[in-house]
Amino acid sequence: MAKKFIDIMDTTFRDGFQSVFGGRVLMKDFFPAVEAAKMAGIKHFEFAGGARFQSLYFYLREDAFEMMDEFRKIVGPDANLQTLSRGVNTVMLDTGSKELIDLHAKMFKKHGATTIRNFDALNDVENLKYSAERITHHGLKHEVVVTMMDLPPGCYGAHTVEFYEKTLREILDSGIPYDSICFKDASGTSNPQKVFETIQMAKRLAPEGTHIRLHTHETAGVSVAAYMAALEAGVDGIDLAAAPVSGGTSQPDILTMLHATKGMNYDLGGLEIDKILTYEKELQSCLSDYFMPPEATMVSPIIPFSPMPGGALTANTQMMRDNGIMDRFPEVIAAMTEVVKKGGYGTSVTPVSQFYFQQALNNVMQGPWNAIAPGYGKMVLGYFGKTPVAPDPEIVKIASEKLGLAPTTEKALDLANADESKSLATWIEKLKAENIEITEENIFIAAACHDKGIAFLKGEGELMVRKLSEMKQEEANKESGSKNMGSGSYTVVVDGQKYSVQVAEGNVDIQVTAVNGESTAVSAPAASPVQTTAVGIEIKALLPGSVWKIVANPGQSVKEGDVILILESMKMEIDVVAPKGGVIKSIHVATNDKVVEGQTVAILG
C-alpha cells in the first residue's frame, strides 16, 4: 500500500526567520542555504510576505522585491513559492484600498510568488473577498485561511470546532475562489484534540479532493502532537522549518517530523534524512554569527493563557531590547490575558497579535487602560471588521474617548477605500515630493511602510541586525573606553542621581534635567508624565523610543491636550501632549533622538 503523500512547505526563510530573529536576516547571508534546501529536494517554500516584507525596509536596508527575485532565480521556475497576506491589510501596516490590494497581488506575482496564503485575524470572511479575487485575477494560487488558537481560561464564544465550521461554511458559501484551505495557528496554542476534530470537520465539509493544510508553532510545546493529530484526521500538508530556526517559537523541525512519523503510512514530501542534515548544516553555518534570542529557542507553558505568536514574540522582544525594556517582558505577556479577554477574541496573529502586545505594553508601562494603543482601539471599535464576539463595552467606551472615534459597523474595505490617504494618487504625489522614481514597486513600498518606506527609497534608514561579532566588538569598545558618545539624548548618572543630557558637537547650548529626580540607589516608581519644578512643568516620555516628529516649538502657546511631539515606540506612534495650557519653554530632544522612559522631552511654562 502506497504511503499518503504529505506536502511539506519549508517555512525557514519566512516564518522561521520572523519567529527567531524578528525577520532580521540579510539576504546575502542566507542565500547559500536556499541553494542547499533546493539540493535537499525541497520544492515548496514560504519565502516572503507577512512581517518579513516590512522587516527588510525597517531593519535591513534591503528591498523585499529584489530578495524575492533572487530567491526565485536560485530555486528555479518549478518551485512553489508562497507568501503570507492579511486580507484587506495584505502586507501593509493598515487596511488597504482596492487599488493597493490589487497592486499587492500584481507585484507579488511579478516578483516570483506562486501561491498567496490569505487570512483575516478576526475570521471576518468579508475581509477576504476582494483580496482573494485579485490574487486569482493576477494568476496566483489562493490559499484561504481559517485562523486558530485556544482561548485563555474563562473565555467562551469562539475558537471552538463549531466556530471554525461556521467560518469555513461562510467561506465556501461566499464563492471566494481558492486552491487550498489552511488552518493557521500562529501561537501554537490549539490543543491536539481540537485540531483533530477541526481537520475531520473540514474534510467532511469541503469538496472532495480539496487540499487542506495545518500551520502551527512550537511556542506552547504541542506542535508535534497537533501535527500528528492532523495527520490522523486526514490533513494533506503541514509546515516545517530547518534548524537552527526550528522549534521554539518557530515550526517543528523537518527532521523531528520525519522521526515522529517513522513506521507510519505517511510520505513527508519525499524528503530524505541525509539530505536534510546537509541542508541544516549549511543553514547553521550561514546563521552562525547571528544572535539567537534565548526566548526563541524555548517553549512556554504560559503561552496558552496569553497567546503570543512565535512570529510576533521575537519581533517584540527585539524591539524591547532595542529600547532597553526587555526586563518588563514577563509583565507584558502576563498582561495579555486581560487584553485578549476584553478585545473580542480576534486570533492572536498579525496584526491582532501586535494590537494585543501593544495594549499589554501600555497597560504595564502606563497603567491599566490609561492609554489605548491605536490598533487595539480601532479593532474594538470595529474599524478592522467584526470581532468573533463583542468586545468589553467598557473598553469600547474608553477606546472611543481616547481615540476620538465612534464605533462603526462599516466594512473595513469600504472605510479604507473612502480614505484618500490610501489612494495610489496620494502615494504617487508623496514620491514626487521626495523626488523618488515613480514605479509600481516604489508606490507599494511607500504605501506599505509609510515614512520608513520613503526613508529606504531615499537611501536612508538604520541597519539593525544583531550579530555576535559586532556585539563582541561593541562590548570591547565599551570596556576600553574607546567608544565616543555621539550627538543625541542620553541618561547619565552623577552621584547616584539620574540626569537627562543633550550631547552635541561644537559650541551649542545643551540641556541637563533630572529624570524623575530619583536616585539610582533605590527602586524608582513608574514614570509620571509631568513634574513641576522651578523652571516649569517637565513633560516626560512614558515609553522608550525615538522622536518621530516635533510638532510644537519653543515660545509657542499650546492648549491642554495639544500634541507637542510624537514618539515612535514598539511600532506605535505615541503622542506627547500638553497637560495644561501654557507656553513651550524648551524642547529637549531632536527628531530621531532616542529617548528613555522618564526622560524629560519638553518644559511647559
JSON list of N, CA and C in Angstrom, two decimals, residues 190-242:
[
{"chain": "A", "resi": 190, "resn": "SER", "atom": "N", "xyz": [-3.55, 25.77, 19.94]},
{"chain": "A", "resi": 190, "resn": "SER", "atom": "CA", "xyz": [-4.70, 24.87, 19.74]},
{"chain": "A", "resi": 190, "resn": "SER", "atom": "C", "xyz": [-4.35, 23.48, 20.24]},
{"chain": "A", "resi": 191, "resn": "ASN", "atom": "N", "xyz": [-5.21, 22.93, 21.09]},
{"chain": "A", "resi": 191, "resn": "ASN", "atom": "CA", "xyz": [-4.92, 21.61, 21.63]},
{"chain": "A", "resi": 191, "resn": "ASN", "atom": "C", "xyz": [-5.13, 20.52, 20.57]},
{"chain": "A", "resi": 192, "resn": "PRO", "atom": "N", "xyz": [-4.37, 19.44, 20.64]},
{"chain": "A", "resi": 192, "resn": "PRO", "atom": "CA", "xyz": [-4.41, 18.43, 19.58]},
{"chain": "A", "resi": 192, "resn": "PRO", "atom": "C", "xyz": [-5.80, 17.83, 19.32]},
{"chain": "A", "resi": 193, "resn": "GLN", "atom": "N", "xyz": [-6.61, 17.64, 20.34]},
{"chain": "A", "resi": 193, "resn": "GLN", "atom": "CA", "xyz": [-7.94, 17.08, 20.11]},
{"chain": "A", "resi": 193, "resn": "GLN", "atom": "C", "xyz": [-8.80, 18.01, 19.27]},
{"chain": "A", "resi": 194, "resn": "LYS", "atom": "N", "xyz": [-8.71, 19.31, 19.54]},
{"chain": "A", "resi": 194, "resn": "LYS", "atom": "CA", "xyz": [-9.46, 20.28, 18.74]},
{"chain": "A", "resi": 194, "resn": "LYS", "atom": "C", "xyz": [-8.94, 20.29, 17.31]},
{"chain": "A", "resi": 195, "resn": "VAL", "atom": "N", "xyz": [-7.63, 20.18, 17.16]},
{"chain": "A", "resi": 195, "resn": "VAL", "atom": "CA", "xyz": [-7.05, 20.11, 15.81]},
{"chain": "A", "resi": 195, "resn": "VAL", "atom": "C", "xyz": [-7.61, 18.91, 15.06]},
{"chain": "A", "resi": 196, "resn": "PHE", "atom": "N", "xyz": [-7.61, 17.76, 15.70]},
{"chain": "A", "resi": 196, "resn": "PHE", "atom": "CA", "xyz": [-8.12, 16.53, 15.07]},
{"chain": "A", "resi": 196, "resn": "PHE", "atom": "C", "xyz": [-9.57, 16.71, 14.62]},
{"chain": "A", "resi": 197, "resn": "GLU", "atom": "N", "xyz": [-10.40, 17.23, 15.50]},
{"chain": "A", "resi": 197, "resn": "GLU", "atom": "CA", "xyz": [-11.82, 17.38, 15.18]},
{"chain": "A", "resi": 197, "resn": "GLU", "atom": "C", "xyz": [-12.03, 18.45, 14.10]},
{"chain": "A", "resi": 198, "resn": "THR", "atom": "N", "xyz": [-11.20, 19.49, 14.11]},
{"chain": "A", "resi": 198, "resn": "THR", "atom": "CA", "xyz": [-11.33, 20.55, 13.12]},
{"chain": "A", "resi": 198, "resn": "THR", "atom": "C", "xyz": [-10.96, 20.05, 11.72]},
{"chain": "A", "resi": 199, "resn": "ILE", "atom": "N", "xyz": [-9.86, 19.32, 11.60]},
{"chain": "A", "resi": 199, "resn": "ILE", "atom": "CA", "xyz": [-9.45, 18.80, 10.30]},
{"chain": "A", "resi": 199, "resn": "ILE", "atom": "C", "xyz": [-10.48, 17.78, 9.79]},
{"chain": "A", "resi": 200, "resn": "GLN", "atom": "N", "xyz": [-10.97, 16.94, 10.69]},
{"chain": "A", "resi": 200, "resn": "GLN", "atom": "CA", "xyz": [-12.03, 15.99, 10.29]},
{"chain": "A", "resi": 200, "resn": "GLN", "atom": "C", "xyz": [-13.25, 16.73, 9.77]},
{"chain": "A", "resi": 201, "resn": "MET", "atom": "N", "xyz": [-13.65, 17.80, 10.46]},
{"chain": "A", "resi": 201, "resn": "MET", "atom": "CA", "xyz": [-14.79, 18.61, 10.04]},
{"chain": "A", "resi": 201, "resn": "MET", "atom": "C", "xyz": [-14.55, 19.19, 8.65]},
{"chain": "A", "resi": 202, "resn": "ALA", "atom": "N", "xyz": [-13.36, 19.72, 8.44]},
{"chain": "A", "resi": 202, "resn": "ALA", "atom": "CA", "xyz": [-13.05, 20.35, 7.15]},
{"chain": "A", "resi": 202, "resn": "ALA", "atom": "C", "xyz": [-13.04, 19.32, 6.02]},
{"chain": "A", "resi": 203, "resn": "LYS", "atom": "N", "xyz": [-12.54, 18.13, 6.28]},
{"chain": "A", "resi": 203, "resn": "LYS", "atom": "CA", "xyz": [-12.53, 17.09, 5.24]},
{"chain": "A", "resi": 203, "resn": "LYS", "atom": "C", "xyz": [-13.95, 16.69, 4.85]},
{"chain": "A", "resi": 204, "resn": "ARG", "atom": "N", "xyz": [-14.85, 16.72, 5.81]},
{"chain": "A", "resi": 204, "resn": "ARG", "atom": "CA", "xyz": [-16.26, 16.41, 5.53]},
{"chain": "A", "resi": 204, "resn": "ARG", "atom": "C", "xyz": [-16.94, 17.54, 4.76]},
{"chain": "A", "resi": 205, "resn": "LEU", "atom": "N", "xyz": [-16.61, 18.77, 5.15]},
{"chain": "A", "resi": 205, "resn": "LEU", "atom": "CA", "xyz": [-17.35, 19.93, 4.65]},
{"chain": "A", "resi": 205, "resn": "LEU", "atom": "C", "xyz": [-16.87, 20.39, 3.28]},
{"chain": "A", "resi": 206, "resn": "ALA", "atom": "N", "xyz": [-15.57, 20.37, 3.05]},
{"chain": "A", "resi": 206, "resn": "ALA", "atom": "CA", "xyz": [-15.01, 20.89, 1.79]},
{"chain": "A", "resi": 206, "resn": "ALA", "atom": "C", "xyz": [-15.25, 19.88, 0.67]},
{"chain": "A", "resi": 207, "resn": "PRO", "atom": "N", "xyz": [-15.30, 20.35, -0.57]},
{"chain": "A", "resi": 207, "resn": "PRO", "atom": "CA", "xyz": [-15.46, 19.44, -1.71]},
{"chain": "A", "resi": 207, "resn": "PRO", "atom": "C", "xyz": [-14.37, 18.37, -1.72]},
{"chain": "A", "resi": 208, "resn": "GLU", "atom": "N", "xyz": [-14.72, 17.19, -2.17]},
{"chain": "A", "resi": 208, "resn": "GLU", "atom": "CA", "xyz": [-13.76, 16.08, -2.20]},
{"chain": "A", "resi": 208, "resn": "GLU", "atom": "C", "xyz": [-12.53, 16.47, -3.03]},
{"chain": "A", "resi": 209, "resn": "GLY", "atom": "N", "xyz": [-11.37, 16.13, -2.51]},
{"chain": "A", "resi": 209, "resn": "GLY", "atom": "CA", "xyz": [-10.12, 16.44, -3.20]},
{"chain": "A", "resi": 209, "resn": "GLY", "atom": "C", "xyz": [-9.52, 17.77, -2.81]},
{"chain": "A", "resi": 210, "resn": "THR", "atom": "N", "xyz": [-10.19, 18.54, -1.95]},
{"chain": "A", "resi": 210, "resn": "THR", "atom": "CA", "xyz": [-9.65, 19.83, -1.52]},
{"chain": "A", "resi": 210, "resn": "THR", "atom": "C", "xyz": [-8.39, 19.62, -0.69]},
{"chain": "A", "resi": 211, "resn": "HIS", "atom": "N", "xyz": [-7.35, 20.36, -1.03]},
{"chain": "A", "resi": 211, "resn": "HIS", "atom": "CA", "xyz": [-6.09, 20.28, -0.29]},
{"chain": "A", "resi": 211, "resn": "HIS", "atom": "C", "xyz": [-6.24, 21.07, 1.01]},
{"chain": "A", "resi": 212, "resn": "ILE", "atom": "N", "xyz": [-6.07, 20.39, 2.14]},
{"chain": "A", "resi": 212, "resn": "ILE", "atom": "CA", "xyz": [-6.24, 21.02, 3.46]},
{"chain": "A", "resi": 212, "resn": "ILE", "atom": "C", "xyz": [-4.93, 20.92, 4.23]},
{"chain": "A", "resi": 213, "resn": "ARG", "atom": "N", "xyz": [-4.51, 22.06, 4.78]},
{"chain": "A", "resi": 213, "resn": "ARG", "atom": "CA", "xyz": [-3.22, 22.15, 5.47]},
{"chain": "A", "resi": 213, "resn": "ARG", "atom": "C", "xyz": [-3.42, 22.59, 6.92]},
{"chain": "A", "resi": 214, "resn": "LEU", "atom": "N", "xyz": [-2.40, 22.33, 7.73]},
{"chain": "A", "resi": 214, "resn": "LEU", "atom": "CA", "xyz": [-2.33, 22.88, 9.08]},
{"chain": "A", "resi": 214, "resn": "LEU", "atom": "C", "xyz": [-0.99, 23.59, 9.25]},
{"chain": "A", "resi": 215, "resn": "HIS", "atom": "N", "xyz": [-1.06, 24.77, 9.84]},
{"chain": "A", "resi": 215, "resn": "HIS", "atom": "CA", "xyz": [0.15, 25.54, 10.18]},
{"chain": "A", "resi": 215, "resn": "HIS", "atom": "C", "xyz": [0.10, 25.81, 11.68]},
{"chain": "A", "resi": 216, "resn": "THR", "atom": "N", "xyz": [1.20, 25.49, 12.39]},
{"chain": "A", "resi": 216, "resn": "THR", "atom": "CA", "xyz": [1.26, 25.80, 13.81]},
{"chain": "A", "resi": 216, "resn": "THR", "atom": "C", "xyz": [2.70, 26.13, 14.20]},
{"chain": "A", "resi": 217, "resn": "HIS", "atom": "N", "xyz": [2.88, 26.44, 15.46]},
{"chain": "A", "resi": 217, "resn": "HIS", "atom": "CA", "xyz": [4.20, 26.78, 16.01]},
{"chain": "A", "resi": 217, "resn": "HIS", "atom": "C", "xyz": [4.45, 25.93, 17.25]},
{"chain": "A", "resi": 218, "resn": "GLU", "atom": "N", "xyz": [5.72, 25.83, 17.62]},
{"chain": "A", "resi": 218, "resn": "GLU", "atom": "CA", "xyz": [6.10, 25.02, 18.78]},
{"chain": "A", "resi": 218, "resn": "GLU", "atom": "C", "xyz": [5.99, 25.82, 20.08]},
{"chain": "A", "resi": 219, "resn": "THR", "atom": "N", "xyz": [5.62, 27.09, 20.00]},
{"chain": "A", "resi": 219, "resn": "THR", "atom": "CA", "xyz": [5.69, 28.02, 21.14]},
{"chain": "A", "resi": 219, "resn": "THR", "atom": "C", "xyz": [5.09, 27.47, 22.43]},
{"chain": "A", "resi": 220, "resn": "ALA", "atom": "N", "xyz": [3.96, 26.78, 22.35]},
{"chain": "A", "resi": 220, "resn": "ALA", "atom": "CA", "xyz": [3.31, 26.24, 23.55]},
{"chain": "A", "resi": 220, "resn": "ALA", "atom": "C", "xyz": [3.70, 24.79, 23.83]},
{"chain": "A", "resi": 221, "resn": "GLY", "atom": "N", "xyz": [4.53, 24.20, 22.98]},
{"chain": "A", "resi": 221, "resn": "GLY", "atom": "CA", "xyz": [5.04, 22.86, 23.25]},
{"chain": "A", "resi": 221, "resn": "GLY", "atom": "C", "xyz": [4.19, 21.71, 22.74]},
{"chain": "A", "resi": 222, "resn": "VAL", "atom": "N", "xyz": [3.15, 21.99, 21.94]},
{"chain": "A", "resi": 222, "resn": "VAL", "atom": "CA", "xyz": [2.26, 20.90, 21.49]},
{"chain": "A", "resi": 222, "resn": "VAL", "atom": "C", "xyz": [2.21, 20.76, 19.97]},
{"chain": "A", "resi": 223, "resn": "SER", "atom": "N", "xyz": [3.15, 21.36, 19.26]},
{"chain": "A", "resi": 223, "resn": "SER", "atom": "CA", "xyz": [3.05, 21.39, 17.79]},
{"chain": "A", "resi": 223, "resn": "SER", "atom": "C", "xyz": [3.16, 20.00, 17.16]},
{"chain": "A", "resi": 224, "resn": "VAL", "atom": "N", "xyz": [4.09, 19.18, 17.62]},
{"chain": "A", "resi": 224, "resn": "VAL", "atom": "CA", "xyz": [4.23, 17.85, 17.03]},
{"chain": "A", "resi": 224, "resn": "VAL", "atom": "C", "xyz": [2.97, 17.02, 17.29]},
{"chain": "A", "resi": 225, "resn": "ALA", "atom": "N", "xyz": [2.45, 17.12, 18.51]},
{"chain": "A", "resi": 225, "resn": "ALA", "atom": "CA", "xyz": [1.21, 16.41, 18.82]},
{"chain": "A", "resi": 225, "resn": "ALA", "atom": "C", "xyz": [0.06, 16.92, 17.95]},
{"chain": "A", "resi": 226, "resn": "ALA", "atom": "N", "xyz": [0.02, 18.23, 17.70]},
{"chain": "A", "resi": 226, "resn": "ALA", "atom": "CA", "xyz": [-1.03, 18.80, 16.85]},
{"chain": "A", "resi": 226, "resn": "ALA", "atom": "C", "xyz": [-0.89, 18.29, 15.42]},
{"chain": "A", "resi": 227, "resn": "TYR", "atom": "N", "xyz": [0.35, 18.23, 14.90]},
{"chain": "A", "resi": 227, "resn": "TYR", "atom": "CA", "xyz": [0.55, 17.72, 13.55]},
{"chain": "A", "resi": 227, "resn": "TYR", "atom": "C", "xyz": [0.20, 16.23, 13.45]},
{"chain": "A", "resi": 228, "resn": "MET", "atom": "N", "xyz": [0.55, 15.48, 14.46]},
{"chain": "A", "resi": 228, "resn": "MET", "atom": "CA", "xyz": [0.20, 14.05, 14.43]},
{"chain": "A", "resi": 228, "resn": "MET", "atom": "C", "xyz": [-1.32, 13.88, 14.44]},
{"chain": "A", "resi": 229, "resn": "ALA", "atom": "N", "xyz": [-2.01, 14.70, 15.21]},
{"chain": "A", "resi": 229, "resn": "ALA", "atom": "CA", "xyz": [-3.48, 14.65, 15.24]},
{"chain": "A", "resi": 229, "resn": "ALA", "atom": "C", "xyz": [-4.04, 15.03, 13.88]},
{"chain": "A", "resi": 230, "resn": "ALA", "atom": "N", "xyz": [-3.46, 16.04, 13.25]},
{"chain": "A", "resi": 230, "resn": "ALA", "atom": "CA", "xyz": [-3.93, 16.47, 11.93]},
{"chain": "A", "resi": 230, "resn": "ALA", "atom": "C", "xyz": [-3.70, 15.38, 10.88]},
{"chain": "A", "resi": 231, "resn": "LEU", "atom": "N", "xyz": [-2.54, 14.72, 10.94]},
{"chain": "A", "resi": 231, "resn": "LEU", "atom": "CA", "xyz": [-2.27, 13.63, 10.00]},
{"chain": "A", "resi": 231, "resn": "LEU", "atom": "C", "xyz": [-3.29, 12.51, 10.16]},
{"chain": "A", "resi": 232, "resn": "GLU", "atom": "N", "xyz": [-3.59, 12.18, 11.40]},
{"chain": "A", "resi": 232, "resn": "GLU", "atom": "CA", "xyz": [-4.58, 11.13, 11.65]},
{"chain": "A", "resi": 232, "resn": "GLU", "atom": "C", "xyz": [-5.95, 11.52, 11.13]},
{"chain": "A", "resi": 233, "resn": "ALA", "atom": "N", "xyz": [-6.25, 12.82, 11.16]},
{"chain": "A", "resi": 233, "resn": "ALA", "atom": "CA", "xyz": [-7.56, 13.30, 10.71]},
{"chain": "A", "resi": 233, "resn": "ALA", "atom": "C", "xyz": [-7.64, 13.44, 9.18]},
{"chain": "A", "resi": 234, "resn": "GLY", "atom": "N", "xyz": [-6.49, 13.29, 8.50]},
{"chain": "A", "resi": 234, "resn": "GLY", "atom": "CA", "xyz": [-6.53, 13.31, 7.04]},
{"chain": "A", "resi": 234, "resn": "GLY", "atom": "C", "xyz": [-5.97, 14.55, 6.39]},
{"chain": "A", "resi": 235, "resn": "VAL", "atom": "N", "xyz": [-5.18, 15.36, 7.10]},
{"chain": "A", "resi": 235, "resn": "VAL", "atom": "CA", "xyz": [-4.62, 16.58, 6.53]},
{"chain": "A", "resi": 235, "resn": "VAL", "atom": "C", "xyz": [-3.71, 16.24, 5.33]},
{"chain": "A", "resi": 236, "resn": "ASP", "atom": "N", "xyz": [-3.60, 17.17, 4.40]},
{"chain": "A", "resi": 236, "resn": "ASP", "atom": "CA", "xyz": [-2.82, 16.93, 3.18]},
{"chain": "A", "resi": 236, "resn": "ASP", "atom": "C", "xyz": [-1.47, 17.63, 3.17]},
{"chain": "A", "resi": 237, "resn": "GLY", "atom": "N", "xyz": [-1.26, 18.60, 4.05]},
{"chain": "A", "resi": 237, "resn": "GLY", "atom": "CA", "xyz": [0.00, 19.32, 4.07]},
{"chain": "A", "resi": 237, "resn": "GLY", "atom": "C", "xyz": [0.26, 19.95, 5.42]},
{"chain": "A", "resi": 238, "resn": "ILE", "atom": "N", "xyz": [1.53, 20.06, 5.79]},
{"chain": "A", "resi": 238, "resn": "ILE", "atom": "CA", "xyz": [1.93, 20.71, 7.04]},
{"chain": "A", "resi": 238, "resn": "ILE", "atom": "C", "xyz": [3.16, 21.57, 6.76]},
{"chain": "A", "resi": 239, "resn": "ASP", "atom": "N", "xyz": [3.44, 22.50, 7.67]},
{"chain": "A", "resi": 239, "resn": "ASP", "atom": "CA", "xyz": [4.56, 23.43, 7.53]},
{"chain": "A", "resi": 239, "resn": "ASP", "atom": "C", "xyz": [5.65, 23.08, 8.53]},
{"chain": "A", "resi": 240, "resn": "LEU", "atom": "N", "xyz": [6.91, 23.01, 8.06]},
{"chain": "A", "resi": 240, "resn": "LEU", "atom": "CA", "xyz": [8.04, 22.68, 8.91]},
{"chain": "A", "resi": 240, "resn": "LEU", "atom": "C", "xyz": [9.20, 23.62, 8.61]},
{"chain": "A", "resi": 241, "resn": "ALA", "atom": "N", "xyz": [10.17, 23.67, 9.51]},
{"chain": "A", "resi": 241, "resn": "ALA", "atom": "CA", "xyz": [11.34, 24.52, 9.34]},
{"chain": "A", "resi": 241, "resn": "ALA", "atom": "C", "xyz": [12.60, 23.72, 9.58]},
{"chain": "A", "resi": 242, "resn": "ALA", "atom": "N", "xyz": [13.73, 24.34, 9.30]},
{"chain": "A", "resi": 242, "resn": "ALA", "atom": "CA", "xyz": [15.03, 23.69, 9.45]},
{"chain": "A", "resi": 242, "resn": "ALA", "atom": "C", "xyz": [15.82, 24.35, 10.57]}
]
